[in-house]
Amino acid sequence: FQLELTATINKNSKPLPGEESYTSSRNILINFFSNTQEPTFVDCKTQEFKVEFYEEDVKQSYKLECQAKYQIDDQDLEIYYFLVSDNKTIRSIFKVDSSTGTVSLQKKLDFETEEKFEFQIVASNDSNPTSTNKMSYVKVTVNVLDINDHAPTFDHKQYFGALMNGYLKTFTIVELTATDMDKIDEGKLTYSIYGDINRKGDGIQDITDPFKIDEKSGKIFLNFNVEATMSGYFSFSVMVKDIPDSRGNGPFNSTAPVTVFILTTDNTVKFRFENTVDEVKMRQDEMCSAISNILKFDTHKQNIDKDKDSSGKELNVTFASLYFINSTDEMQMYSLKARPVEVVEAEYILSQVKNTDTYLRLSRNLQAQANLKLLPFPSSNTTPDDSDLLRAWLIGVSVALGALCIMLLIVFVIKTRRLSNKIKKLTSKQFGSQESGLNNLGLAAPNTNRNAVEGSNPVFRDDDNFKKDNIMDFANTEFDRASCFWYVT
């Protein structure tokens, strides 16, 4: 079909001299084709394209290396490209240009979230994103390239180390570990001591460069010999740093505080386990965490080794020599303005762990969290197996003692009442008082007695009715109390 299109701005008037025509015409040729063929990627060497996009950069695109074609290409027909995927995330991140098939981004990629995406591109002869021909589809795999966009971080917020008398140079005090979320930084982190080393204590002020660090492994080594006259602690910072990437990102770093104590045997407590040395070392973090949860002190390892008897023979027991910090504020030790934390005395820790209830809770917690079997402490005869029997025995003893106390109280009350009655009976009444009952009831006059002969002194009586018997003869004889008293004038 051939059409002519005419456009005018004013059909009722003619242009003035010198003006352009008010009318313009164009001829349009419209050809209709019966297009039943579908575009395909048959001429392409592969049906799969691999694309690489860097994370954190949305201004990236990929043009298909090979375009789709019609088998009969003499009609100059349009080809339409569409992204095909059931994944909503993929459809929200990627887009495909419908005319060229170029793949571009709508959002930034994140390597740490997703490293690879897969979807299809279909070539169609119309605006419908489908095709019945399998060769009209190609697979696109997008590999996300990592960049250095994260700083490395230490695996612990702070580190503690312990020294004891006799430790020599090159002894490993602390082993630093750090993690970087960027895969390109794996195995490329470096460690260093950052800033000054602070000292507090006796005999350590004049030590120069007390510690060395292996920048690759993160191990901190002792650089002096520890003597018995030394005490106190060192505090300093360590740094971990990554490397820049090919796009100029980085390097990044982070720091952490380190505290190294000089300990004595008064600061360490031996926890003994039935497990092997390797098992305890492998689970030392879980072990310290389980103990801290019960004792409420920060727990740290000083040494783990085979236990020995008094003769030096190795036992089939593993001991962990631990020390305890009395602060849960992780930055308190490192802050110069904060009050320094202290190492808890071993005597106090032992007084806690030798308690039956505390020992049982420790044992259960270590078994649950670290799969370690804690042995009783030397002066503690309590084992988990006899705990129920001991508790029952204590309850029985308590009941027996309670019953005995009640019986003693009852006996005491009865005896007290009997003694009170006897004392009351043996107590003599005051002579001459109305209470005694010896005075004449008819004449309540003093110096009279119903047993005396009127006008005479009973002391000088010598008649037959008065016999001077021995007073001891009346000791156990029941008689009238009034007969033991006389009136003296």
Short mmCIF file of C-alpha atoms in Angstrom, two decimals:
data_model
loop_
_atom_site.label_atom_id
_atom_site.label_comp_id
_atom_site.label_asym_id
_atom_site.label_seq_id
_atom_site.Cartn_x
_atom_site.Cartn_y
_atom_site.Cartn_z
CA PHE A 1 0.00 0.00 0.00
CA GLN A 2 1.14 3.54 -0.77
CA LEU A 3 -0.30 6.41 1.22
CA GLU A 4 0.12 10.18 1.04
CA LEU A 5 -0.08 12.16 4.22
CA THR A 6 -0.73 15.89 4.04
CA ALA A 7 -0.38 18.33 6.91
CA THR A 8 -1.47 22.01 6.88
CA ILE A 9 -1.65 24.78 9.43
CA ASN A 10 -4.31 26.89 7.75
CA LYS A 11 -6.25 25.45 4.86
CA ASN A 12 -8.38 28.59 4.27
CA SER A 13 -5.51 30.98 3.59
CA LYS A 14 -2.51 31.13 1.40
CA PRO A 15 1.01 31.99 2.51
CA LEU A 16 2.13 35.55 2.09
CA PRO A 17 4.94 36.37 -0.28
CA GLY A 18 8.21 35.10 1.12
CA GLU A 19 6.55 32.64 3.52
CA GLU A 20 6.89 28.88 3.38
CA SER A 21 3.97 26.78 2.31
CA TYR A 22 1.36 26.06 4.94
CA THR A 23 1.07 22.50 3.64
CA SER A 24 3.45 19.52 3.61
CA SER A 25 2.97 16.03 2.12
CA ARG A 26 4.74 12.69 2.49
CA ASN A 27 4.36 9.37 0.70
CA ILE A 28 4.33 6.19 2.85
CA LEU A 29 4.78 2.70 1.45
CA ILE A 30 3.36 -0.10 3.64
CA ASN A 31 4.31 -3.67 2.85
CA PHE A 32 2.54 -6.56 4.57
CA PHE A 33 4.41 -9.84 4.96
CA SER A 34 3.09 -13.17 6.09
CA ASN A 35 5.88 -13.86 8.66
CA THR A 36 5.55 -17.33 10.10
CA GLN A 37 9.22 -17.90 10.78
CA GLU A 38 10.83 -17.35 14.21
CA PRO A 39 14.26 -15.84 14.88
CA THR A 40 16.85 -18.27 16.27
CA PHE A 41 20.41 -18.38 17.56
CA VAL A 42 21.33 -21.22 15.19
CA ASP A 43 24.32 -19.39 13.76
CA CYS A 44 25.80 -18.80 17.24
CA LYS A 45 28.60 -21.06 18.43
CA THR A 46 26.94 -21.60 21.77
CA GLN A 47 23.52 -21.41 23.34
CA GLU A 48 24.97 -20.13 26.63
CA PHE A 49 26.55 -16.76 27.35
CA LYS A 50 28.62 -16.01 30.46
CA VAL A 51 28.61 -12.50 31.84
CA GLU A 52 30.73 -10.93 34.59
CA PHE A 53 29.43 -7.96 36.57
CA TYR A 54 31.16 -6.29 39.51
CA GLU A 55 29.17 -5.82 42.67
CA GLU A 56 28.14 -2.33 43.83
CA ASP A 57 28.19 -0.89 40.27
CA VAL A 58 24.86 -0.45 38.51
CA LYS A 59 26.34 1.18 35.37
CA GLN A 60 27.30 -2.06 33.67
CA SER A 61 25.88 -3.80 30.61
CA TYR A 62 26.56 -6.77 28.34
CA LYS A 63 25.82 -6.91 24.62
CA LEU A 64 25.12 -10.34 23.25
CA GLU A 65 28.08 -11.73 21.36
CA CYS A 66 25.79 -13.26 18.77
CA GLN A 67 22.41 -11.93 17.63
CA ALA A 68 19.37 -13.96 16.64
CA LYS A 69 18.48 -14.17 12.95
CA TYR A 70 15.68 -15.27 10.66
CA GLN A 71 16.41 -18.14 8.33
CA ILE A 72 15.07 -16.03 5.44
CA ASP A 73 16.51 -12.59 6.06
CA ASP A 74 15.60 -10.74 2.89
CA GLN A 75 12.53 -9.08 4.33
CA ASP A 76 14.33 -6.97 6.99
CA LEU A 77 12.03 -8.12 9.81
CA GLU A 78 12.34 -6.90 13.40
CA ILE A 79 13.54 -9.22 16.17
CA TYR A 80 12.38 -8.71 19.78
CA TYR A 81 14.34 -9.88 22.85
CA PHE A 82 12.89 -10.68 26.27
CA LEU A 83 14.22 -11.87 29.64
CA VAL A 84 12.65 -15.15 30.75
CA SER A 85 12.74 -16.20 34.43
CA ASP A 86 10.31 -17.25 37.14
CA ASN A 87 12.53 -15.60 39.77
CA LYS A 88 11.18 -12.22 40.84
CA THR A 89 14.58 -11.17 42.20
CA ILE A 90 16.24 -11.75 38.83
CA ARG A 91 13.52 -9.82 37.02
CA SER A 92 13.95 -6.92 39.45
CA ILE A 93 17.75 -6.80 39.04
CA PHE A 94 18.30 -7.40 35.30
CA LYS A 95 16.68 -6.03 32.18
CA VAL A 96 17.08 -6.86 28.47
CA ASP A 97 16.83 -4.32 25.67
CA SER A 98 14.01 -5.48 23.43
CA SER A 99 15.77 -4.35 20.24
CA THR A 100 19.38 -5.40 20.85
CA GLY A 101 19.21 -8.02 23.60
CA THR A 102 21.74 -6.05 25.70
CA VAL A 103 21.70 -7.10 29.37
CA SER A 104 21.93 -4.28 31.93
CA LEU A 105 21.33 -3.74 35.65
CA GLN A 106 18.46 -2.09 37.47
CA LYS A 107 20.00 -2.59 40.93
CA LYS A 108 23.46 -3.01 42.43
CA LEU A 109 24.72 -6.55 42.88
CA ASP A 110 26.13 -7.84 46.17
CA PHE A 111 28.68 -10.64 46.00
CA GLU A 112 28.17 -11.56 49.66
CA THR A 113 24.43 -12.04 49.03
CA GLU A 114 24.49 -13.89 45.68
CA GLU A 115 27.49 -14.89 43.58
CA LYS A 116 25.70 -16.14 40.45
CA PHE A 117 22.44 -15.65 38.55
CA GLU A 118 20.99 -17.68 35.67
CA PHE A 119 18.17 -16.79 33.31
CA GLN A 120 17.16 -17.06 29.61
CA ILE A 121 16.76 -14.62 26.73
CA VAL A 122 14.20 -15.41 24.06
CA ALA A 123 14.17 -13.95 20.55
CA SER A 124 10.64 -13.41 19.21
CA ASN A 125 9.06 -12.15 15.99
CA ASP A 126 6.55 -10.04 17.88
CA SER A 127 5.92 -8.53 21.30
CA ASN A 128 5.03 -11.87 22.81
CA PRO A 129 7.98 -13.19 24.92
CA THR A 130 7.53 -16.81 23.88
CA SER A 131 8.65 -19.10 21.12
CA THR A 132 7.94 -22.65 20.12
CA ASN A 133 11.46 -23.09 18.79
CA LYS A 134 14.06 -24.13 21.37
CA MET A 135 16.77 -22.50 19.27
CA SER A 136 15.16 -19.14 19.97
CA TYR A 137 16.41 -19.32 23.57
CA VAL A 138 19.87 -18.75 25.01
CA LYS A 139 21.03 -19.21 28.59
CA VAL A 140 22.76 -16.33 30.35
CA THR A 141 24.92 -16.93 33.43
CA VAL A 142 25.91 -13.81 35.37
CA ASN A 143 28.90 -14.23 37.68
CA VAL A 144 29.20 -11.49 40.30
CA LEU A 145 32.76 -10.28 40.81
CA ASP A 146 33.83 -9.45 44.35
CA ILE A 147 35.37 -6.09 45.21
CA ASN A 148 36.97 -4.90 48.43
CA ASP A 149 34.00 -3.22 50.07
CA HIS A 150 34.25 -4.62 53.62
CA ALA A 151 36.75 -4.05 56.39
CA PRO A 152 38.19 -7.13 58.12
CA THR A 153 36.98 -7.70 61.68
CA PHE A 154 38.57 -9.56 64.58
CA ASP A 155 36.79 -12.72 65.69
CA HIS A 156 36.86 -11.47 69.31
CA LYS A 157 36.10 -7.98 70.57
CA GLN A 158 39.16 -8.15 72.81
CA TYR A 159 41.99 -10.56 73.51
CA PHE A 160 43.61 -11.70 76.75
CA GLY A 161 46.95 -13.37 77.35
CA ALA A 162 48.68 -14.78 80.42
CA LEU A 163 52.33 -14.98 81.47
CA MET A 164 53.84 -16.86 84.40
CA ASN A 165 57.23 -16.95 86.05
CA GLY A 166 59.71 -18.87 83.90
CA TYR A 167 58.15 -18.12 80.51
CA LEU A 168 60.91 -17.43 77.96
CA LYS A 169 61.23 -15.50 74.72
CA THR A 170 59.31 -16.72 71.65
CA PHE A 171 56.51 -18.14 73.83
CA THR A 172 53.17 -17.70 72.03
CA ILE A 173 50.87 -15.57 74.17
CA VAL A 174 47.90 -14.77 71.94
CA GLU A 175 46.82 -15.92 68.49
CA LEU A 176 44.75 -13.31 66.68
CA THR A 177 42.10 -14.33 64.16
CA ALA A 178 40.05 -12.11 61.86
CA THR A 179 37.44 -12.48 59.14
CA ASP A 180 36.88 -10.46 55.96
CA MET A 181 33.58 -10.83 54.13
CA ASP A 182 35.33 -10.09 50.84
CA LYS A 183 36.45 -13.34 49.23
CA ILE A 184 39.31 -11.63 47.41
CA ASP A 185 40.92 -10.84 50.78
CA GLU A 186 41.09 -14.46 51.95
CA GLY A 187 44.64 -15.28 53.03
CA LYS A 188 45.78 -11.72 52.41
CA LEU A 189 45.13 -10.12 55.81
CA THR A 190 48.06 -8.69 57.77
CA TYR A 191 48.35 -8.11 61.53
CA SER A 192 50.34 -5.54 63.50
CA ILE A 193 50.70 -3.99 66.96
CA TYR A 194 49.10 -0.57 66.75
CA GLY A 195 50.26 2.32 68.95
CA ASP A 196 52.06 2.25 72.29
CA ILE A 197 52.20 -0.61 74.78
CA ASN A 198 50.95 0.49 78.22
CA ARG A 199 52.36 -1.10 81.37
CA LYS A 200 51.17 -1.26 84.95
CA GLY A 201 52.96 -3.23 87.66
CA ASP A 202 56.38 -3.97 89.10
CA GLY A 203 59.52 -4.87 87.17
CA ILE A 204 58.05 -4.31 83.69
CA GLN A 205 58.39 -0.57 83.15
CA ASP A 206 61.83 -0.69 81.52
CA ILE A 207 61.16 -3.56 79.10
CA THR A 208 61.52 -2.39 75.50
CA ASP A 209 59.45 -4.12 72.81
CA PRO A 210 57.98 -6.75 75.14
CA PHE A 211 56.08 -8.44 72.30
CA LYS A 212 56.53 -9.37 68.64
CA ILE A 213 53.81 -10.27 66.15
CA ASP A 214 53.79 -12.44 63.03
CA GLU A 215 51.95 -10.27 60.50
CA LYS A 216 50.70 -13.27 58.52
CA SER A 217 49.56 -15.68 61.24
CA GLY A 218 48.54 -13.11 63.87
CA LYS A 219 50.54 -14.85 66.62
CA ILE A 220 51.92 -12.59 69.37
CA PHE A 221 55.20 -13.79 70.87
CA LEU A 222 56.93 -12.96 74.14
CA ASN A 223 60.11 -10.89 73.67
CA PHE A 224 61.51 -11.10 77.21
CA ASN A 225 61.98 -13.65 79.98
CA VAL A 226 59.41 -13.51 82.78
CA GLU A 227 60.94 -13.30 86.27
CA ALA A 228 59.46 -13.89 89.72
CA THR A 229 59.79 -10.19 90.64
CA MET A 230 57.50 -9.12 87.80
CA SER A 231 53.80 -8.44 88.28
CA GLY A 232 51.02 -6.45 86.63
CA TYR A 233 49.80 -6.36 83.06
CA PHE A 234 50.37 -4.92 79.57
CA SER A 235 47.66 -3.34 77.41
CA PHE A 236 47.86 -2.36 73.75
CA SER A 237 45.97 -2.44 70.43
CA VAL A 238 46.36 -4.68 67.41
CA MET A 239 45.32 -3.95 63.83
CA VAL A 240 44.24 -6.18 60.95
CA LYS A 241 44.33 -4.79 57.39
CA ASP A 242 43.29 -6.04 53.95
CA ILE A 243 44.65 -5.06 50.49
CA PRO A 244 43.23 -2.81 47.75
CA ASP A 245 41.48 -4.43 44.80
CA SER A 246 41.96 -3.86 41.06
CA ARG A 247 39.31 -1.14 41.03
CA GLY A 248 41.06 0.91 43.72
CA ASN A 249 38.82 -0.02 46.65
CA GLY A 250 40.55 -0.30 50.03
CA PRO A 251 42.61 -1.06 51.95
CA PHE A 252 40.44 -1.24 55.08
CA ASN A 253 41.38 -2.08 58.68
CA SER A 254 40.03 -2.56 62.19
CA THR A 255 41.55 -2.70 65.68
CA ALA A 256 41.03 -4.61 68.93
CA PRO A 257 42.42 -4.26 72.48
CA VAL A 258 44.81 -6.84 73.96
CA THR A 259 45.61 -7.31 77.66
CA VAL A 260 48.43 -9.57 78.85
CA PHE A 261 48.52 -10.44 82.57
CA ILE A 262 51.49 -11.69 84.57
CA LEU A 263 49.93 -14.40 86.73
CA THR A 264 50.91 -16.56 89.69
CA THR A 265 49.50 -19.85 90.91
CA ASP A 266 47.21 -17.76 93.14
CA ASN A 267 45.36 -16.64 90.01
CA THR A 268 44.91 -19.92 88.11
CA VAL A 269 42.53 -22.81 88.71
CA LYS A 270 42.91 -26.27 87.18
CA PHE A 271 39.80 -27.81 85.69
CA ARG A 272 40.28 -31.53 84.96
CA PHE A 273 38.47 -33.46 82.24
CA GLU A 274 38.18 -37.06 81.12
CA ASN A 275 38.56 -35.87 77.51
CA THR A 276 41.79 -35.84 75.52
CA VAL A 277 44.04 -32.79 75.17
CA ASP A 278 43.02 -32.34 71.53
CA GLU A 279 39.32 -32.47 72.40
CA VAL A 280 39.68 -29.83 75.12
CA LYS A 281 41.79 -27.56 72.89
CA MET A 282 39.32 -27.88 70.05
CA ARG A 283 36.43 -26.88 72.34
CA GLN A 284 38.22 -24.32 74.51
CA ASP A 285 35.97 -21.43 73.42
CA GLU A 286 32.83 -23.39 74.30
CA MET A 287 34.48 -24.49 77.56
CA CYS A 288 35.28 -20.92 78.65
CA SER A 289 31.80 -19.74 77.67
CA ALA A 290 30.09 -22.54 79.63
CA ILE A 291 32.15 -21.78 82.76
CA SER A 292 31.58 -18.01 82.45
CA ASN A 293 27.82 -18.57 82.32
CA ILE A 294 27.90 -20.28 85.72
CA LEU A 295 30.62 -18.36 87.60
CA LYS A 296 29.75 -14.95 86.10
CA PHE A 297 33.40 -14.07 85.41
CA ASP A 298 35.18 -13.74 82.05
CA THR A 299 37.04 -17.06 81.72
CA HIS A 300 40.30 -17.37 79.79
CA LYS A 301 42.69 -20.21 79.05
CA GLN A 302 46.25 -20.10 80.39
CA ASN A 303 47.30 -23.62 79.43
CA ILE A 304 45.89 -27.01 78.40
CA ASP A 305 47.94 -30.17 78.85
CA LYS A 306 48.11 -33.73 80.20
CA ASP A 307 47.77 -33.98 83.96
CA LYS A 308 50.47 -35.70 86.04
CA ASP A 309 50.62 -37.35 89.44
CA SER A 310 53.02 -36.40 92.26
CA SER A 311 55.77 -38.58 90.73
CA GLY A 312 55.49 -36.83 87.35
CA LYS A 313 53.77 -39.72 85.59
CA GLU A 314 51.21 -38.68 83.00
CA LEU A 315 47.60 -39.49 83.82
CA ASN A 316 44.77 -40.24 81.44
CA VAL A 317 43.32 -36.86 82.37
CA THR A 318 43.51 -33.43 80.71
CA PHE A 319 43.73 -30.25 82.75
CA ALA A 320 42.86 -26.71 81.65
CA SER A 321 44.57 -24.01 83.68
CA LEU A 322 42.16 -21.06 83.66
CA TYR A 323 42.15 -17.54 85.01
CA PHE A 324 39.17 -15.26 85.60
CA ILE A 325 38.58 -11.55 85.01
CA ASN A 326 36.16 -9.71 87.28
CA SER A 327 34.73 -7.41 84.62
CA THR A 328 32.15 -8.03 81.93
CA ASP A 329 32.83 -4.63 80.34
CA GLU A 330 34.83 -5.66 77.31
CA MET A 331 36.40 -2.24 76.78
CA GLN A 332 37.02 -1.37 80.42
CA MET A 333 40.55 -2.71 80.56
CA TYR A 334 41.72 -0.87 77.49
CA SER A 335 40.19 2.50 78.37
CA LEU A 336 42.72 4.66 80.20
CA LYS A 337 39.90 6.46 82.03
CA ALA A 338 38.24 3.28 83.21
CA ARG A 339 39.04 1.45 86.40
CA PRO A 340 41.36 -1.48 85.54
CA VAL A 341 39.91 -4.93 85.75
CA GLU A 342 41.57 -7.45 88.02
CA VAL A 343 42.30 -11.14 87.97
CA VAL A 344 40.14 -13.05 90.45
CA GLU A 345 41.98 -14.96 93.18
CA ALA A 346 42.02 -18.72 92.69
CA GLU A 347 40.95 -19.26 96.31
CA TYR A 348 37.63 -17.53 95.66
CA ILE A 349 36.99 -19.51 92.46
CA LEU A 350 37.76 -22.77 94.27
CA SER A 351 35.33 -21.87 97.05
CA GLN A 352 32.66 -21.54 94.38
CA VAL A 353 33.36 -24.65 92.32
CA LYS A 354 33.67 -26.90 95.38
CA ASN A 355 30.09 -26.09 96.27
CA THR A 356 27.98 -29.14 95.43
CA ASP A 357 25.27 -27.25 93.57
CA THR A 358 27.76 -25.11 91.62
CA TYR A 359 29.82 -28.16 90.65
CA LEU A 360 26.75 -30.00 89.36
CA ARG A 361 25.62 -27.00 87.30
CA LEU A 362 29.15 -26.59 85.90
CA SER A 363 29.30 -30.25 84.98
CA ARG A 364 25.94 -30.19 83.21
CA ASN A 365 26.73 -26.96 81.36
CA LEU A 366 30.12 -28.18 80.14
CA GLN A 367 28.59 -31.45 78.96
CA ALA A 368 25.80 -29.66 77.10
CA GLN A 369 27.78 -26.82 75.51
CA ALA A 370 31.25 -28.31 74.99
CA ASN A 371 30.73 -32.08 75.34
CA LEU A 372 33.39 -32.14 78.09
CA LYS A 373 33.18 -34.31 81.21
CA LEU A 374 34.36 -32.35 84.25
CA LEU A 375 36.03 -34.28 87.06
CA PRO A 376 35.52 -33.42 90.76
CA PHE A 377 37.96 -30.99 92.32
CA PRO A 378 40.60 -32.52 94.67
CA SER A 379 38.98 -31.55 97.97
CA SER A 380 35.48 -32.28 96.78
CA ASN A 381 34.15 -35.82 97.27
CA THR A 382 31.02 -35.04 95.35
CA THR A 383 30.41 -36.77 92.07
CA PRO A 384 27.35 -36.54 89.87
CA ASP A 385 26.54 -40.21 90.54
CA ASP A 386 26.20 -39.93 94.34
CA SER A 387 24.56 -36.49 94.44
CA ASP A 388 21.02 -37.86 94.87
CA LEU A 389 22.15 -40.24 97.61
CA LEU A 390 23.95 -37.43 99.41
CA ARG A 391 20.92 -35.18 99.19
CA ALA A 392 18.65 -37.93 100.59
CA TRP A 393 21.13 -38.61 103.40
CA LEU A 394 21.25 -34.93 104.33
CA ILE A 395 17.45 -34.73 104.38
CA GLY A 396 17.26 -37.79 106.65
CA VAL A 397 19.85 -36.39 109.05
CA SER A 398 17.99 -33.07 109.16
CA VAL A 399 14.71 -34.80 110.02
CA ALA A 400 16.37 -36.90 112.75
CA LEU A 401 18.06 -33.87 114.28
CA GLY A 402 14.78 -31.96 114.22
CA ALA A 403 12.95 -34.78 116.04
CA LEU A 404 15.75 -35.04 118.60
CA CYS A 405 15.58 -31.31 119.29
CA ILE A 406 11.82 -31.55 119.90
CA MET A 407 12.31 -34.47 122.32
CA LEU A 408 15.01 -32.59 124.21
CA LEU A 409 12.73 -29.58 124.52
CA ILE A 410 9.90 -31.70 125.95
CA VAL A 411 12.24 -33.37 128.48
CA PHE A 412 13.62 -29.98 129.45
CA VAL A 413 10.14 -28.59 130.15
CA ILE A 414 9.14 -31.63 132.24
CA LYS A 415 12.36 -31.61 134.28
CA THR A 416 12.09 -27.89 134.85
CA ARG A 417 8.57 -28.18 136.20
CA ARG A 418 9.53 -31.03 138.55
CA LEU A 419 12.51 -29.13 139.92
CA SER A 420 10.38 -26.03 140.39
CA ASN A 421 7.87 -28.01 142.45
CA LYS A 422 10.63 -29.54 144.64
CA ILE A 423 12.23 -26.17 145.27
CA LYS A 424 8.87 -24.72 146.13
CA LYS A 425 8.24 -27.48 148.66
CA LEU A 426 11.67 -27.12 150.28
CA THR A 427 11.49 -23.37 150.62
CA SER A 428 10.74 -22.31 154.32
CA LYS A 429 8.17 -19.68 155.03
CA GLN A 430 9.19 -16.51 156.84
CA PHE A 431 8.91 -17.02 160.64
CA GLY A 432 6.40 -14.82 162.38
CA SER A 433 4.43 -14.03 159.25
CA GLN A 434 0.81 -14.77 158.65
CA GLU A 435 1.92 -16.82 155.63
CA SER A 436 3.63 -19.44 157.80
CA GLY A 437 0.38 -20.35 159.54
CA LEU A 438 2.23 -20.65 162.87
CA ASN A 439 0.73 -17.62 164.51
CA ASN A 440 -2.38 -17.87 166.58
CA LEU A 441 -5.26 -17.34 164.29
CA GLY A 442 -7.49 -15.95 166.95
CA LEU A 443 -5.00 -13.34 168.12
CA ALA A 444 -2.89 -12.03 165.33
CA ALA A 445 -0.31 -10.61 167.69
CA PRO A 446 3.43 -10.88 167.24
CA ASN A 447 5.66 -12.99 169.47
CA THR A 448 2.97 -15.58 170.07
CA ASN A 449 2.90 -19.18 168.98
CA ARG A 450 0.21 -21.72 169.31
CA ASN A 451 2.76 -24.39 170.23
CA ALA A 452 4.25 -22.40 173.11
CA VAL A 453 2.98 -22.50 176.78
CA GLU A 454 1.67 -19.15 177.67
CA GLY A 455 4.07 -17.18 179.86
CA SER A 456 7.03 -19.49 179.33
CA ASN A 457 9.98 -19.76 177.01
CA PRO A 458 9.87 -22.97 174.99
CA VAL A 459 13.65 -23.06 174.85
CA PHE A 460 13.87 -23.85 178.56
CA ARG A 461 11.11 -26.44 178.70
CA ASP A 462 12.15 -29.75 180.33
CA ASP A 463 8.91 -31.55 180.73
CA ASP A 464 8.34 -35.02 179.36
CA ASN A 465 6.39 -33.70 176.44
CA PHE A 466 9.51 -32.07 175.08
CA LYS A 467 12.24 -34.42 173.90
CA LYS A 468 15.54 -33.32 172.55
CA ASP A 469 15.72 -35.57 169.57
CA ASN A 470 18.40 -35.37 166.92
CA ILE A 471 17.33 -33.05 164.10
CA MET A 472 18.53 -35.62 161.52
CA ASP A 473 15.79 -38.02 162.70
CA PHE A 474 13.27 -35.72 161.14
CA ALA A 475 15.03 -35.33 157.77
CA ASN A 476 12.80 -37.76 155.90
CA THR A 477 9.78 -37.83 158.22
CA GLU A 478 6.47 -36.40 157.25
CA PHE A 479 5.20 -34.23 160.07
CA ASP A 480 3.45 -31.00 160.72
CA ARG A 481 5.73 -28.14 159.71
CA ALA A 482 4.52 -26.12 162.63
CA SER A 483 6.12 -28.56 165.18
CA CYS A 484 9.64 -27.51 164.00
CA PHE A 485 9.28 -23.96 165.29
CA TRP A 486 9.19 -22.51 168.80
CA TYR A 487 8.49 -19.15 170.20
CA VAL A 488 11.46 -17.58 172.02
CA THR A 489 10.84 -14.77 174.59
#
